Short mmCIF file of C-alpha atoms and ligand atoms in Angstrom, two decimals:
data_model
loop_
_atom_site.label_atom_id
_atom_site.label_comp_id
_atom_site.label_asym_id
_atom_site.label_seq_id
_atom_site.Cartn_x
_atom_site.Cartn_y
_atom_site.Cartn_z
CA MET A 1 -19.29 -14.12 -2.03
CA SER A 2 -18.79 -10.69 -2.25
CA ARG A 3 -15.01 -9.64 -3.36
CA ALA A 4 -14.08 -6.20 -3.75
CA VAL A 5 -10.17 -4.33 -4.75
CA CYS A 6 -8.58 -1.40 -3.01
CA PRO A 7 -5.97 -0.16 -5.69
CA GLY A 8 -2.92 1.95 -5.03
CA SER A 9 0.39 2.51 -4.53
CA PHE A 10 0.75 2.46 -1.14
CA ASP A 11 3.97 4.21 -0.83
CA PRO A 12 3.96 3.62 1.96
CA ILE A 13 0.25 2.53 3.16
CA HIS A 14 -0.81 4.27 6.19
CA ASN A 15 -3.28 5.01 8.57
CA GLY A 16 -6.31 6.40 6.30
CA HIS A 17 -5.61 4.03 3.75
CA ILE A 18 -5.69 0.95 6.76
CA ASP A 19 -8.94 2.92 8.15
CA VAL A 20 -10.54 2.84 4.33
CA ILE A 21 -9.77 -1.15 4.16
CA SER A 22 -10.71 -2.14 7.33
CA ARG A 23 -14.08 -0.52 6.56
CA ALA A 24 -14.78 -2.22 3.19
CA THR A 25 -14.52 -5.51 5.09
CA ARG A 26 -17.66 -4.69 6.56
CA LEU A 27 -19.23 -4.14 3.19
CA PHE A 28 -17.67 -7.34 1.07
CA ASP A 29 -16.66 -10.49 2.14
CA GLU A 30 -13.35 -10.08 0.38
CA VAL A 31 -11.18 -7.13 -0.13
CA ILE A 32 -7.86 -7.80 -2.08
CA VAL A 33 -5.38 -4.57 -1.59
CA ALA A 34 -3.81 -4.54 -5.17
CA VAL A 35 -0.48 -2.55 -5.05
CA SER A 36 0.01 -0.89 -7.91
CA THR A 37 3.37 -0.30 -10.01
CA ASN A 38 3.30 2.83 -12.62
CA HIS A 39 6.30 3.03 -14.47
CA ALA A 40 6.33 7.13 -14.78
CA LYS A 41 6.11 7.34 -11.03
CA THR A 42 9.83 7.42 -8.58
CA TYR A 43 8.69 4.97 -5.53
CA ARG A 44 10.19 5.17 -1.92
CA PHE A 45 9.99 1.75 -1.71
CA ASP A 46 10.55 -0.41 -4.11
CA ASP A 47 7.69 -3.38 -5.32
CA GLU A 48 8.42 -5.85 -2.37
CA GLU A 49 8.90 -3.64 0.10
CA ARG A 50 5.01 -1.63 -0.57
CA MET A 51 3.31 -5.36 -0.80
CA THR A 52 5.49 -6.63 2.49
CA LEU A 53 4.71 -3.33 4.30
CA CYS A 54 0.75 -3.74 3.42
CA ARG A 55 0.83 -7.03 4.25
CA GLU A 56 2.28 -6.85 8.12
CA SER A 57 0.23 -3.28 8.56
CA LEU A 58 -2.57 -5.64 7.87
CA SER A 59 -2.40 -8.72 8.95
CA GLN A 60 -5.39 -8.20 11.14
CA LEU A 61 -7.76 -8.29 9.12
CA PRO A 62 -8.23 -11.88 7.76
CA ALA A 63 -11.06 -10.94 5.10
CA VAL A 64 -7.79 -8.77 3.01
CA THR A 65 -5.47 -10.28 0.91
CA VAL A 66 -2.44 -8.50 -0.16
CA LEU A 67 -1.46 -9.35 -4.26
CA PRO A 68 0.31 -7.11 -6.61
CA LEU A 69 -1.39 -5.06 -9.24
CA GLY A 70 0.93 -5.29 -11.87
CA SER A 71 1.21 -2.52 -14.14
CA GLY A 72 -1.85 -3.50 -16.27
CA LEU A 73 -5.33 -2.79 -16.30
CA LEU A 74 -6.96 -2.32 -13.51
CA ALA A 75 -10.24 -2.88 -14.65
CA GLU A 76 -8.52 -6.03 -15.99
CA PHE A 77 -7.22 -7.41 -12.56
CA CYS A 78 -11.10 -7.57 -11.02
CA ARG A 79 -12.63 -9.15 -13.74
CA GLU A 80 -9.36 -11.86 -13.48
CA GLN A 81 -9.72 -12.09 -9.44
CA GLY A 82 -14.03 -12.40 -9.55
CA ALA A 83 -13.85 -8.77 -7.48
CA THR A 84 -17.12 -6.83 -8.88
CA ALA A 85 -16.32 -2.81 -6.77
CA LEU A 86 -13.49 -1.12 -6.65
CA VAL A 87 -13.17 0.56 -3.14
CA LYS A 88 -11.88 4.53 -2.51
CA GLY A 89 -11.31 6.44 -0.01
CA LEU A 90 -12.35 10.14 -0.53
CA ARG A 91 -10.55 13.07 1.76
CA SER A 92 -12.28 15.70 -0.43
CA GLY A 93 -13.52 16.76 -3.53
CA LEU A 94 -10.00 17.20 -5.26
CA ASP A 95 -10.38 13.23 -4.56
CA PHE A 96 -13.76 13.11 -6.31
CA ASP A 97 -12.99 15.28 -9.51
CA TYR A 98 -9.47 12.93 -10.07
CA GLU A 99 -11.33 10.04 -8.73
CA LEU A 100 -15.16 10.41 -11.07
CA PRO A 101 -13.37 9.76 -14.69
CA MET A 102 -11.83 6.56 -13.45
CA ALA A 103 -15.00 5.38 -11.48
CA THR A 104 -16.32 6.15 -15.04
CA MET A 105 -14.15 4.35 -16.88
CA ASN A 106 -13.65 0.98 -15.07
CA ARG A 107 -17.62 0.74 -15.02
CA GLN A 108 -17.74 1.32 -18.71
CA LEU A 109 -14.53 -1.79 -19.57
CA ALA A 110 -15.35 -4.68 -17.31
CA ASP A 111 -19.01 -3.14 -16.05
CA ILE A 112 -16.80 -2.55 -12.06
CA GLU A 113 -18.36 -0.28 -9.78
CA THR A 114 -16.86 2.22 -7.25
CA VAL A 115 -17.77 2.66 -3.79
CA PHE A 116 -15.98 5.77 -2.35
CA LEU A 117 -16.22 5.91 1.75
CA PRO A 118 -15.52 8.85 2.80
CA THR A 119 -12.13 9.75 5.18
CA THR A 120 -12.25 8.87 8.40
CA ALA A 121 -11.60 13.32 9.73
CA GLU A 122 -9.10 12.67 12.04
CA PHE A 123 -7.04 10.73 8.16
CA SER A 124 -8.27 13.82 6.28
CA HIS A 125 -5.17 15.45 5.35
CA VAL A 126 -3.25 12.87 5.73
CA SER A 127 -1.19 11.46 2.11
CA SER A 128 1.80 9.06 1.69
CA THR A 129 3.45 11.76 -0.24
CA LEU A 130 2.97 14.35 2.54
CA LEU A 131 4.21 11.86 5.10
CA LYS A 132 7.43 11.21 3.45
CA GLU A 133 7.85 15.03 3.08
CA VAL A 134 7.46 15.12 6.90
CA ALA A 135 9.83 12.03 7.65
CA SER A 136 12.13 13.87 5.39
CA PHE A 137 12.37 17.40 7.61
CA GLY A 138 12.15 14.75 10.77
CA GLY A 139 8.83 15.55 12.18
CA ASP A 140 6.94 12.65 13.74
CA VAL A 141 4.89 10.70 11.61
CA GLU A 142 4.22 7.93 14.26
CA PRO A 143 0.12 8.88 14.88
CA PHE A 144 -0.24 7.95 11.33
CA VAL A 145 1.36 5.49 9.89
CA PRO A 146 1.17 1.44 11.14
CA PRO A 147 4.53 0.19 13.30
CA ALA A 148 6.09 -1.68 10.68
CA VAL A 149 5.75 1.60 8.53
CA PHE A 150 6.97 4.12 11.08
CA ARG A 151 10.19 1.39 11.63
CA ARG A 152 11.14 2.80 7.83
CA LEU A 153 10.12 5.77 7.34
CA GLY A 154 10.51 7.45 11.13
O1 PNS B 201 -2.62 5.44 -5.30
P1 PNS B 201 -2.72 5.70 -6.36
O2 PNS B 201 -1.02 5.95 -7.23
O3 PNS B 201 -3.75 7.07 -6.63
O4 PNS B 201 -3.29 4.64 -7.05
C1 PNS B 201 -3.83 4.95 -8.76
C2 PNS B 201 -4.31 3.18 -8.94
C3 PNS B 201 -3.49 2.60 -8.80
C4 PNS B 201 -5.63 3.41 -8.82
C5 PNS B 201 -4.52 4.19 -10.81
O5 PNS B 201 -3.25 4.13 -11.16
C6 PNS B 201 -4.67 2.27 -11.81
O6 PNS B 201 -5.79 2.22 -11.86
N1 PNS B 201 -3.60 2.24 -12.43
C7 PNS B 201 -3.86 0.61 -12.92
C8 PNS B 201 -4.18 1.30 -14.62
C9 PNS B 201 -5.13 1.53 -14.93
O7 PNS B 201 -6.10 0.93 -14.74
N2 PNS B 201 -5.90 2.77 -15.34
C10 PNS B 201 -6.73 3.42 -15.79
C11 PNS B 201 -7.64 3.35 -14.91
S1 PNS B 201 -8.92 3.96 -15.35
#
């Protein structure tokens, strides 16, 4: 049974995340979506809301479980969950530059491999930060988020 973790703050989850998570279920038997809490960050949605929005938005994917990553080390979480890999989406070289040191560190810490999936082109410009900004100015974010998120953000 292969198990991977897709970690993130998911503040909120958007269609680019869902695309990567759904593609991860074709590579692994089980995919755990791990919702992080970083005390240095200010979130638009609190921990409970981010988890609920992930669960509602991923309910059509039976291989996916949504769990709190909490504020601990990701490598330790993977070890506890029996996961051998992380899956991350890459929108650009900037993402790669940010992700590569973490991938190397996670492999060194707990022998966890990181699998990078190139983001589908239609989501290559989508980020939670940008969507929150567009929505705050009244822009239409419906094409980029699942219905549960649109109801909260739109
Ligand atoms: O959506 P984000 O904020 O880019 O997610 C970043 C995340 C959760 C993947 C990263 O912050 C993380 O791994 N946090 C857990 C703490 C940790 O393990 N840090 C060391 C990474 S090598």
